[in-house]
Each structure stands twice: as C-alpha cells, then as structure tokens.
Tab-separated table of C-alpha atoms in Angstrom:
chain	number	residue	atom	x	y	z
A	1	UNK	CA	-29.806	34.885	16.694
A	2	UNK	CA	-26.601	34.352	14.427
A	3	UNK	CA	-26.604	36.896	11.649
A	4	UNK	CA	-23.631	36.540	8.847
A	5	UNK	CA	-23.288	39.268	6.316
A	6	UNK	CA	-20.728	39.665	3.687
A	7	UNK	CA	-18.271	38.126	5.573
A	8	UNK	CA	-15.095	37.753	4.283
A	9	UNK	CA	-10.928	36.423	5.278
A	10	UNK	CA	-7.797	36.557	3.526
A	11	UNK	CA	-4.613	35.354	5.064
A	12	UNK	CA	-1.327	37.375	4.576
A	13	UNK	CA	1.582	35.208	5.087
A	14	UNK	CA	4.065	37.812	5.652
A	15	UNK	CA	7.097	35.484	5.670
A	16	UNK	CA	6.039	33.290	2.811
A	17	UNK	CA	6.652	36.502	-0.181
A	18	UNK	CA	3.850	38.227	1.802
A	19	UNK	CA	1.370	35.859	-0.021
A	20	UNK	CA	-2.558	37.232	0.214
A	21	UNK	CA	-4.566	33.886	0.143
A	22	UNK	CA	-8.517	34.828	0.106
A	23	UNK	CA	-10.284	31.794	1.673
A	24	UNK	CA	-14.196	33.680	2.359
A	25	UNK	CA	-15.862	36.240	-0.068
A	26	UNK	CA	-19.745	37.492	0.894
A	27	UNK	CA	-20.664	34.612	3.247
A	28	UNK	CA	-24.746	35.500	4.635
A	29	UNK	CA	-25.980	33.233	6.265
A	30	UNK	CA	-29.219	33.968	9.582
A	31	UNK	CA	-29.706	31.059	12.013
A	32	UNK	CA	-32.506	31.664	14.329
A	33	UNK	CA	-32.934	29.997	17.511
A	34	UNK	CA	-33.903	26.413	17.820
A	35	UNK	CA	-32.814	25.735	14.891
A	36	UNK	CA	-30.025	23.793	13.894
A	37	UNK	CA	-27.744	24.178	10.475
A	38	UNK	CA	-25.654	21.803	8.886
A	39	UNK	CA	-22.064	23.135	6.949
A	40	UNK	CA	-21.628	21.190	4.316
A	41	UNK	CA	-19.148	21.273	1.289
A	42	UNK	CA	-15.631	19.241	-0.085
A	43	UNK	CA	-12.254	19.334	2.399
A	44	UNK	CA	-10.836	22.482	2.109
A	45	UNK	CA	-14.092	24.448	1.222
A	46	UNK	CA	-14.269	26.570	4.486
A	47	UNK	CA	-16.872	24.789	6.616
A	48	UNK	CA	-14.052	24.896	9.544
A	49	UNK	CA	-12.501	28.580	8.329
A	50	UNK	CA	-16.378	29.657	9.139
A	51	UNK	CA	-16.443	27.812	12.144
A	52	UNK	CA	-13.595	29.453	13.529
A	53	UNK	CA	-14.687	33.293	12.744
A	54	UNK	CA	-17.911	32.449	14.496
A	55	UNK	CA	-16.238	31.552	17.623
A	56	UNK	CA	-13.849	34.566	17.532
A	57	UNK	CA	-11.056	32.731	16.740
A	58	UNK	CA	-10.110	33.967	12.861
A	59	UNK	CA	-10.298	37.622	12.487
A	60	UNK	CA	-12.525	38.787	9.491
A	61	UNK	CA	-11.427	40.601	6.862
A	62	UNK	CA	-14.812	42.418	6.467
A	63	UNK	CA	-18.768	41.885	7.020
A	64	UNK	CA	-20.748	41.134	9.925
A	65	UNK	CA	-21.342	38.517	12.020
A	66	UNK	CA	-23.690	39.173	14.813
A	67	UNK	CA	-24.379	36.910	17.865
A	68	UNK	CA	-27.400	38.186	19.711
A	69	UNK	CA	-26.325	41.979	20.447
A	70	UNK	CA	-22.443	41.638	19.543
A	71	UNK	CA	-20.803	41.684	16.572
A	72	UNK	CA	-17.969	39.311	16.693
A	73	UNK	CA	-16.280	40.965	13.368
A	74	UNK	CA	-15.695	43.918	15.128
A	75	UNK	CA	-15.776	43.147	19.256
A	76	UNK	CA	-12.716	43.534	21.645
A	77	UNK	CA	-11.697	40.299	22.840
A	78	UNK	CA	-13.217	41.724	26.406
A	79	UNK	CA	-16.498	41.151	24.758
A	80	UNK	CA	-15.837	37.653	23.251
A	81	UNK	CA	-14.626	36.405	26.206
A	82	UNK	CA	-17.841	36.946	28.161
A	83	UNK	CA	-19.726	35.907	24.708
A	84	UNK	CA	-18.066	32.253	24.884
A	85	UNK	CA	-18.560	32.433	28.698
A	86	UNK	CA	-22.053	32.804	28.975
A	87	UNK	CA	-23.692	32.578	25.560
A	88	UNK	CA	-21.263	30.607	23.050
A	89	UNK	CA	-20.990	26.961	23.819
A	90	UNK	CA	-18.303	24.980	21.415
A	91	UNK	CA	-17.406	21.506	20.816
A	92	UNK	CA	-14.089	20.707	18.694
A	93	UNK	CA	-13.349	17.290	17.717
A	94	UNK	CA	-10.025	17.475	19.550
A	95	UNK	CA	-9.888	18.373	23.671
A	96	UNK	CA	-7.313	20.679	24.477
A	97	UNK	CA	-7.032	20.740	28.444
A	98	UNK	CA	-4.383	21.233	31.625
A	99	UNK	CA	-2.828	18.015	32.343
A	100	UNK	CA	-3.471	16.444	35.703
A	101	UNK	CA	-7.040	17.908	36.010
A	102	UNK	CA	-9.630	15.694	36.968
A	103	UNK	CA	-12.071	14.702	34.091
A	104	UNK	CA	-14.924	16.098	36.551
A	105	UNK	CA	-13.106	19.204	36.959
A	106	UNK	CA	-12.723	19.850	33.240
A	107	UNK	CA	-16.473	19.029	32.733
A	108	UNK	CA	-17.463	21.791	35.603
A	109	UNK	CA	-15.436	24.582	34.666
A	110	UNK	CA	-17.899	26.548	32.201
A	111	UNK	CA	-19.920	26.327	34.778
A	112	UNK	CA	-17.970	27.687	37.823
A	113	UNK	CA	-16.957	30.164	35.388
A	114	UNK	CA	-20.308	31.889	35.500
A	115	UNK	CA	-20.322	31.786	38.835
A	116	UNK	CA	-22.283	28.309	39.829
A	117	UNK	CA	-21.311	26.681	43.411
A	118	UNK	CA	-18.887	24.131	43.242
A	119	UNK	CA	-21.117	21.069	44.280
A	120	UNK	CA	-23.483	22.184	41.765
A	121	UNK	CA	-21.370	22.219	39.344
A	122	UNK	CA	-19.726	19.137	39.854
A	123	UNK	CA	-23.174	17.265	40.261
A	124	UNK	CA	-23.919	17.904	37.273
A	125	UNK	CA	-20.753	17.616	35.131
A	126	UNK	CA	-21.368	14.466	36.950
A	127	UNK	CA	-24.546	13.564	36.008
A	128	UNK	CA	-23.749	14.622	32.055
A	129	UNK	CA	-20.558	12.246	32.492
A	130	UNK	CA	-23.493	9.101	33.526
A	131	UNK	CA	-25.529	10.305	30.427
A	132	UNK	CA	-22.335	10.192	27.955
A	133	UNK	CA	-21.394	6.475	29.838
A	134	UNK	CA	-17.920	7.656	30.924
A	135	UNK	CA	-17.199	5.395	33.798
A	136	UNK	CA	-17.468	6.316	37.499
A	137	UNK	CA	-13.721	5.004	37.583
A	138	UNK	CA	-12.594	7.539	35.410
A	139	UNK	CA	-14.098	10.876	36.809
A	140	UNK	CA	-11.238	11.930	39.397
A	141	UNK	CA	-8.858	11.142	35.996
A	142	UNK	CA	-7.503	13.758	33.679
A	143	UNK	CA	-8.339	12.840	30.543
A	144	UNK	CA	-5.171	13.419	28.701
A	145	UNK	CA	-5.186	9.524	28.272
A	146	UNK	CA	-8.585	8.494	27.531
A	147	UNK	CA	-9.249	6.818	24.334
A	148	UNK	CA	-10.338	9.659	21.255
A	149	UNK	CA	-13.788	8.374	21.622
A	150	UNK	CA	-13.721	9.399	25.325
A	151	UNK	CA	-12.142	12.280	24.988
A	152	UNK	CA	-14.596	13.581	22.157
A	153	UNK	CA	-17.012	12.948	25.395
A	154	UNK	CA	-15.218	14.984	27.501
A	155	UNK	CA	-15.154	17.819	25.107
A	156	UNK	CA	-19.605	17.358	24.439
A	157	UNK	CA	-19.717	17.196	28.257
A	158	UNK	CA	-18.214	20.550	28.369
A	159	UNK	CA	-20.239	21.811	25.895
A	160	UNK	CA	-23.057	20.966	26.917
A	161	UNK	CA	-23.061	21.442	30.543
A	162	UNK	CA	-24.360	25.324	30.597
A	163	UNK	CA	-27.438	25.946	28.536
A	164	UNK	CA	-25.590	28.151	26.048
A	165	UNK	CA	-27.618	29.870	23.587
A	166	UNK	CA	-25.886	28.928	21.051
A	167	UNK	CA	-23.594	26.255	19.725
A	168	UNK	CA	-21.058	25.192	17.754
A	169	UNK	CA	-20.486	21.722	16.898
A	170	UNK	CA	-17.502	20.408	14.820
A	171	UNK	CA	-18.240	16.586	14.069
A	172	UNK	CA	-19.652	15.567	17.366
A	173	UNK	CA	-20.812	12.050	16.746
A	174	UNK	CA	-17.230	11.317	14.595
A	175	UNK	CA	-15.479	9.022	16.899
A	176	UNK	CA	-18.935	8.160	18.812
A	177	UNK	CA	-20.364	4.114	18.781
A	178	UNK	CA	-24.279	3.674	17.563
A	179	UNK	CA	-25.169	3.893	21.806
A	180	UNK	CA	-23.170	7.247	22.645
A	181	UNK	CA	-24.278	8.752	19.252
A	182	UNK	CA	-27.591	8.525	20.536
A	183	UNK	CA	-26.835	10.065	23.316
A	184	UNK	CA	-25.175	13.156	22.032
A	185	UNK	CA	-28.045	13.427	18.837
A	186	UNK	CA	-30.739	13.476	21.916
A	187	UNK	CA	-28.193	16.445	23.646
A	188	UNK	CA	-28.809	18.039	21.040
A	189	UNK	CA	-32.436	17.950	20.140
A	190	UNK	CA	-32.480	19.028	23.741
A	191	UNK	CA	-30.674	22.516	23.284
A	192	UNK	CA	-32.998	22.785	19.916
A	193	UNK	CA	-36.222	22.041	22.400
A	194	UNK	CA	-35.298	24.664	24.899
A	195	UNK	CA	-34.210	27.141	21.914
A	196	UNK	CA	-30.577	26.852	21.401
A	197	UNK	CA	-28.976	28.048	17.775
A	198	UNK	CA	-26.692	25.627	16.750
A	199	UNK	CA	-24.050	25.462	13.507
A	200	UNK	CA	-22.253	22.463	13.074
A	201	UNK	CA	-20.345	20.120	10.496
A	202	UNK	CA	-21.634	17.143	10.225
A	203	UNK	CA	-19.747	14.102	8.366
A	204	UNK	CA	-21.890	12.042	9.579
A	205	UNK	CA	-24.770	11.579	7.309
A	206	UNK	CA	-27.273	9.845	9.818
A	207	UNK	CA	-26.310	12.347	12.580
A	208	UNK	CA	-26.997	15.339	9.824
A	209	UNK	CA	-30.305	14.221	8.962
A	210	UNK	CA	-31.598	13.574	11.740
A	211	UNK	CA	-30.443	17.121	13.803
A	212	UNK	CA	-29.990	19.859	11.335
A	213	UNK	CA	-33.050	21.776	9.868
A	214	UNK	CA	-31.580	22.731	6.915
A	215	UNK	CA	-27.778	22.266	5.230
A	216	UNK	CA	-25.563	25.001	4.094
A	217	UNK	CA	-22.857	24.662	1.242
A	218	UNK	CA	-20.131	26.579	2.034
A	219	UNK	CA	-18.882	26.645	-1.326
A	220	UNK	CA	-21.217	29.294	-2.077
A	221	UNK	CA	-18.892	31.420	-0.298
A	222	UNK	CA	-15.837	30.155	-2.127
A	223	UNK	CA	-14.010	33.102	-3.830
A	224	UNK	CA	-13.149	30.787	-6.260
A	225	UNK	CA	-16.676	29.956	-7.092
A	226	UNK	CA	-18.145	30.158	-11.282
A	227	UNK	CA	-20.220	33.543	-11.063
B	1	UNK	CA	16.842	32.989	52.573
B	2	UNK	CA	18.660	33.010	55.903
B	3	UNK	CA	15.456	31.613	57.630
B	4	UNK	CA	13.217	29.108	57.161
B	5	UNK	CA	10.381	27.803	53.778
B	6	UNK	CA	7.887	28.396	56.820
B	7	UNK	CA	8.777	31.601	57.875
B	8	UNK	CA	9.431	32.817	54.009
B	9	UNK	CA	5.417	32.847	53.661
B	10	UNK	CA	5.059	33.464	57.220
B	11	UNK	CA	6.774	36.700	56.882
B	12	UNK	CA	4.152	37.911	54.508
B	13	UNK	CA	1.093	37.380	56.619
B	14	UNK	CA	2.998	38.838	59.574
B	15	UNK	CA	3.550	42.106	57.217
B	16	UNK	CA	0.114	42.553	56.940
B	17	UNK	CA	-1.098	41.801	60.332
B	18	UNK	CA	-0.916	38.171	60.846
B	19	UNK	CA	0.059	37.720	65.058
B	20	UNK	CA	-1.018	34.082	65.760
B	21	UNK	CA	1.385	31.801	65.239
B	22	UNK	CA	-0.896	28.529	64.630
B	23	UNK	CA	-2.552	30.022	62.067
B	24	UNK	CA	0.514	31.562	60.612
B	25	UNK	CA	2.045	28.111	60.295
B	26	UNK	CA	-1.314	26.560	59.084
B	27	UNK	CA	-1.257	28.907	56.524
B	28	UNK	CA	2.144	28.431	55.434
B	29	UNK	CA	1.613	24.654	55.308
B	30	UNK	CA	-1.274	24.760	52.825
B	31	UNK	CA	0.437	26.929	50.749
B	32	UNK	CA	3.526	24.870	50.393
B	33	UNK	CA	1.005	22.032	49.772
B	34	UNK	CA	-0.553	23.952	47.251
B	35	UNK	CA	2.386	25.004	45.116
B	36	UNK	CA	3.896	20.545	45.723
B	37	UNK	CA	6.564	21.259	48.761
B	38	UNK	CA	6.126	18.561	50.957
B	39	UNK	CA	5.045	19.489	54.578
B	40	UNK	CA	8.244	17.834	56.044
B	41	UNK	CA	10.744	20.774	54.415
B	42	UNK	CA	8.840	23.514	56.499
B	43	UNK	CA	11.451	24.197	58.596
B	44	UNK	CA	14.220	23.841	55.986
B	45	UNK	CA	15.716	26.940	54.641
B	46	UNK	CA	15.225	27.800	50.805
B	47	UNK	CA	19.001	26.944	50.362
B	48	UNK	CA	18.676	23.797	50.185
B	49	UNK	CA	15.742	23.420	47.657
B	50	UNK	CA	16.393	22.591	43.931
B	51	UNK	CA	15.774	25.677	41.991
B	52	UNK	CA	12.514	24.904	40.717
B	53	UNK	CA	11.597	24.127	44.363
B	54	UNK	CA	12.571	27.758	45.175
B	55	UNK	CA	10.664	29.094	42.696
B	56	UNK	CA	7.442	27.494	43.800
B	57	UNK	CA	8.408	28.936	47.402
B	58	UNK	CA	8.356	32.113	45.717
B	59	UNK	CA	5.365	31.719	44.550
B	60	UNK	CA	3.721	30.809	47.601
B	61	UNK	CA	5.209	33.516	49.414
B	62	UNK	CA	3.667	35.969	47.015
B	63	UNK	CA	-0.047	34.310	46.810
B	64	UNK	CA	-0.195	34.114	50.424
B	65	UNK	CA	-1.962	37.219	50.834
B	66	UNK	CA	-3.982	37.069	48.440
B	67	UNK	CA	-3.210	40.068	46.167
B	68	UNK	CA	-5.195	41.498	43.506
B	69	UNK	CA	-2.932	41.689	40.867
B	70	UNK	CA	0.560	39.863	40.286
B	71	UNK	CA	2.943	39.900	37.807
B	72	UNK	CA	5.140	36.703	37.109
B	73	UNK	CA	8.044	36.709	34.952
B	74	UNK	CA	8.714	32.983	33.479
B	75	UNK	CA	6.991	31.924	36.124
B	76	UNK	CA	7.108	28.344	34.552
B	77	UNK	CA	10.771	28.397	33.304
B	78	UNK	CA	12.418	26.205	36.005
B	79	UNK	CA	10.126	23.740	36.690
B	80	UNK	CA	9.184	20.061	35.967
B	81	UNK	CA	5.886	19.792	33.857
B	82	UNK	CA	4.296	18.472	36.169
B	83	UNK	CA	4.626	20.767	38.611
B	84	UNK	CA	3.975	23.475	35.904
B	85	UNK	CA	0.720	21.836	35.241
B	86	UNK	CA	-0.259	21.635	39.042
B	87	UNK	CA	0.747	25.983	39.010
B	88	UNK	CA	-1.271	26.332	35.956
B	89	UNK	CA	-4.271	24.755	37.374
B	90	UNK	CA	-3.769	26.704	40.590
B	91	UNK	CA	-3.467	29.755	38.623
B	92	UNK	CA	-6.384	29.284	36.948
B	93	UNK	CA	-8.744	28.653	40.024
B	94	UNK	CA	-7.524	31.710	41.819
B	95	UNK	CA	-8.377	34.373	38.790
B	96	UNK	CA	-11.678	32.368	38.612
B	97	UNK	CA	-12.797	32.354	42.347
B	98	UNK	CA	-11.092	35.418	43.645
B	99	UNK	CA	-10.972	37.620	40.760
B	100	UNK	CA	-7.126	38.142	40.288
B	101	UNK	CA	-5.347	39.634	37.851
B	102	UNK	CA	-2.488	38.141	36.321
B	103	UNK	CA	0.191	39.886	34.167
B	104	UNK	CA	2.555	36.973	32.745
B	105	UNK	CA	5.904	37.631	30.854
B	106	UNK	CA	6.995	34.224	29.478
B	107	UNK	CA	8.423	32.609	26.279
B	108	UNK	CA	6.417	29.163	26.273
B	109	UNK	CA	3.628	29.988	24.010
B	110	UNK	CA	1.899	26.230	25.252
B	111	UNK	CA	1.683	28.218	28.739
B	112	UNK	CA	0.020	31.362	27.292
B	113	UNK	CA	-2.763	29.148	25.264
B	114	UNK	CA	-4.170	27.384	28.184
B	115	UNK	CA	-3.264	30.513	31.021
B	116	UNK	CA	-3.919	33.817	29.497
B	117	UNK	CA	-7.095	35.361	28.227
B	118	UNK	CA	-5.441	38.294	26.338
B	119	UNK	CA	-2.026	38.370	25.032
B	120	UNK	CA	0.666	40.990	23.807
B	121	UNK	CA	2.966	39.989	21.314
B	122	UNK	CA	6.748	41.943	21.841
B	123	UNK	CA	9.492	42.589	19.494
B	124	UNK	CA	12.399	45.306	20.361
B	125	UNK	CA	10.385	47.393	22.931
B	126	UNK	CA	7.059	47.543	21.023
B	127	UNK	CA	3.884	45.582	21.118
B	128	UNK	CA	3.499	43.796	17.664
B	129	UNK	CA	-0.433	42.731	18.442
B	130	UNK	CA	-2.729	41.847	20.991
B	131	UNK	CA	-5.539	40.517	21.238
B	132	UNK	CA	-7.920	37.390	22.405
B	133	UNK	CA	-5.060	34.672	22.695
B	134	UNK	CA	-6.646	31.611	20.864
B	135	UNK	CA	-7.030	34.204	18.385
B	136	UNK	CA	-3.747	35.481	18.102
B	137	UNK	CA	-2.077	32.175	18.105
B	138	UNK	CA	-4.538	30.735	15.696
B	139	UNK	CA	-4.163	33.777	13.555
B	140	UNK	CA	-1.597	35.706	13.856
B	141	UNK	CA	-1.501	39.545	11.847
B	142	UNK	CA	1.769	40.552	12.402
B	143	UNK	CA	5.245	39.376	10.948
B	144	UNK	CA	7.164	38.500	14.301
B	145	UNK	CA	4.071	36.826	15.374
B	146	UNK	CA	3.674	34.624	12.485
B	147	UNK	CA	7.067	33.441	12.418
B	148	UNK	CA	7.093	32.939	16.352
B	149	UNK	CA	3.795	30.518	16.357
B	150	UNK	CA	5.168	28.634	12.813
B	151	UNK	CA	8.721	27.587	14.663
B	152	UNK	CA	7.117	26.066	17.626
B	153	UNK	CA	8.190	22.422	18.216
B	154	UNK	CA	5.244	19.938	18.277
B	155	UNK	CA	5.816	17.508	21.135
C-alpha cells in the first residue's frame, strides 16, 4: 500500500550562502495494509522529515514514494489534495484550526469534505468525541483553548473520523492519561482490523509495542550513516 | 453608497431577476448576518459603517448570488480577527458545499495556510513557485519565498 524507494531530500537555503543540507539518502521502506510501522531513531534522525514527504508536505529530492496508485514524489498538488481527502488520514501532535469553530465542526469536516450529509457527519464526530471523553460541554467550543491533552483529541478525532486507508500518526498517545491512551491504542487496532496502513512515531514505548508490527530505524537512511 | 446596506445586496439579486421584495430583504438580512452586520443597520447606508464593516458589506453583496468563481483582493486586510475568522470559516463552507472557486490576492501568509489549497508565490510580475500550500510554506524552493515565510512574526 505505501511503497518508499530511494527516496531522498536536501534543503537549499538560498539566503543562508545557498547552503545544500542533505537530510534523506535511499530511504525503502513497503508497508502493506493492516499493518502498522513504528519510526524509530535519536532527535534529529528524520523520523518527522519522512513523515512529512509522506503526507506531501516536503518535496523529494528523488525516489519514489507510492500511495496506492499515486506517487506522491512526483504528483501535482491536484492529486494530493484528493489523496489526503479521501485516502490519507493524519494526526500531528499539534492542532492547527480556524478560530471560533465549534470543536464538533472541526471533528466533521473530513467528512463533509467527501461529501457526507451534515447530520451524519456531525453524529458521528459526535459519537468519536464520547469515545475520546471530551465533554458534552465542550462540543459547540472551538478548541483553540482546550488543554494540549484535549486538543491532541481533537486532532485523533479528526483523524480518525473517515476510514482512511492509510494513516499517519505523529505521537498520538504523547499528552494522553492511561484511560484516553486506551482509547486511541483500541482506534487504532481498529483501522489495523478493517485494513488500514499506518506509519507512525511512537515515543511512547508501551503504545509502540503494543500497535506497531514491526519498528523502523530511520537512521538507516541517514546520509551521514558508517557504510 | 447613496442607498441603503439592504438595498446594496438587494441590488444584486434584483440584477439577476430577483422581483419579490420579502424575499429580497430576507435574503439581504441573512447575508448581513452571515458576514456579522447586525440586522438593525439594514436600512443604514454604507457611509456610516467603519471600514471593515464596509468591507464585509462588500462581501455580502458579491456572495449574494452565489457565483462560481470570485476573486478577493486582501479580502482580510481591514478587519478585526475575529471577524476575519468568522469570513474564513464562511469561506471555507461555501467552496466545500457549493463548489466555488476562490482566487485570493493577500499578504497574510496565516490567511493563505488555513484558506487556500494551492498557492502562487509573486515577486516583480512573475510567479516564483506554486504549488500545494502546506507544502510551499513548509518548504519553500525559491529565494523570495524562503525569505518571505522565515520573517513572519510568531504571535
């Protein structure tokens, strides 16, 4: 399902003395679906650098990276916006949102974005909000103030709220107590169950060994690396 | 701007066929709910609203019948954020449920990240780059764009 070959990114700094920094050489890596991979390796190895040219949001320098038929390396952003609509789900550890929209609202939108009726939608942003034990009180809130545990909520809720295909998942249990960790680790088994690919960094040890099928070490990929 | 908020968006519908005057009026009365003017100022004219107040008149005026494409030029620049975040929002819902296009010139590169799907980056008559905005923002190929996204303030 995800299919990483030779991928690699450099960043030119053009008003730094046009430095050339080369962060990626020759990263491979196949995920199929259902299964769930772990990116390990120290701060500052490229777990988040890969992350990013997954989802479309670094540009690669060259290599592949293939999502079901598209080829994210090489797509026009046409194509990756109807990739993240309808088959890319992603979770970042920070939620980035309009002000003064109503937590249920920002829950619902992937979904009226492909087209689902309204009061479907909002049912079940709704009923994912119960699941994640974000208060009643707080659903007609924008969650712009919510405490960085809630808001990491808001941000699964959205992610998990269409049955994407695949997933990313940047530290989703990080700010999470033992009770909503559980919830988001079943979540996940879930989209594993019904045959979801899923690459994600996990910090959290417990989390990592109990959701990812195998571990990665980005390192590997390190241009840097002893050959 | 010799007549009145009401008949500013009224005069739009009537352009393209609108006759009844109820639903004239009703119209113009969600829409200058929809863009924050209170209800009261419908018969006021535009002369006496604050400029940003104007703006979202214009705005209203130019939604009203539901084009299929618009172009807005700063159409944030004059007004309160949270107003701005209200026209965002709005924005947003109408490209999603009725398929509008939206061209957007504008300076505030916070606007583009959470409006715009695609963006063109500028410089003396020339387009720099474009591409997928989060992208371009995030990582950024050319000079001008570099140096534009590295001397944003953080608030």
């Amino acid at each position: 399902m995800i299919e990483i070959e030779n991928l690699s990114k450099t960043f030119t700094l053009h008003n730094q003395g046009s430095a050339v920094i080369e962060v990626m050489r020759d990263a491979t890596l196949s995920v199929k679906a259902g299964e769930c991979v772990g990116l390990v390796g120290a701060s500052g190895a490229g777990k988040s650098t890969l992350m990013r040219m997954i989802y479309g949001n670094y540009l690669a320098a060259s290599g592949s990276l293939r999502i079901g038929d598209i080829d994210v390396a090489k797509a026009t952003p046409r194509d990756i916006l109807a990739l993240r609509r309808d088959v890319l789900g992603d979770v970042s550890q920070f939620l980035r949102v309009l002000p003064r929209v109503p937590t249920r609202d920002v829950v619902a939108e992937p979904l009226l974005a492909i087209g689902v009726h309204e009061t479907t939608a909002q049912a079940r942003a709704e009923s994912l909000l119960a699941r994640l034990n974000i208060p009643q009180t707080l659903w007609h809130l924008s969650p712009t103030t919510f405490s960085g545990g809630e808001q990491q909520r808001i941000n699964i809720a959205r992610g998990f709220v269409h049955a994407y295909p695949a997933l990313l998942l940047d530290e989703p249990t990080a700010s999470l107590d033992a009770t909503n960790r559980e919830v988001v680790l079943t979540l996940i088994e879930e989209a594993k169950a019904r045959g979801a690919v899923i690459v994600g960094i996990f910090h959290d040890e417990f989390a990592r060994d109990r959701v990812c099928d195998r571990v990665i070490d980005v390192t590997a990929f390190s241009p840097d690396r002893v050959t | 701007m010799g007549v009145s908020a009401g008949a500013n968006v009224g005069e739009r519908l009537m352009a393209v066929g609108a006759r009844h005057y109820g639903d004239i009026r009703g119209q113009a009365v969600d829409w200058l709910g929809r863009v924050e003017i209170d209800e009261t100022r419908i018969d006021d004219r535009p002369t006496t609203f604050s400029g940003g107040m104007q703006q979202r008149l214009q705005i209203a005026r130019n939604l009203v019948t539901g084009p299929r494409l618009i172009f807005m030029d700063e159409p944030t620049g004059g007004l309160d954020v949270s107003v701005q975040a209200r026209l965002l929002d709005l924005l947003r819902g109408l490209v999603r449920d009725l398929g509008l296009s939206v061209i957007i010139v504008t300076h505030d590169l916070a606007v583009v990240r959470l409006l715009a799907d695609r963006l063109m980056v500028m410089k003396s008559g020339h387009v720099v780059e474009a591409g997928l905005t989060d992208q371009v923002l995030d990582d950024p190929q050319h000079a001008y764009t570099q140096l534009l996204v590295s001397s944003v303030l953080q608030v």
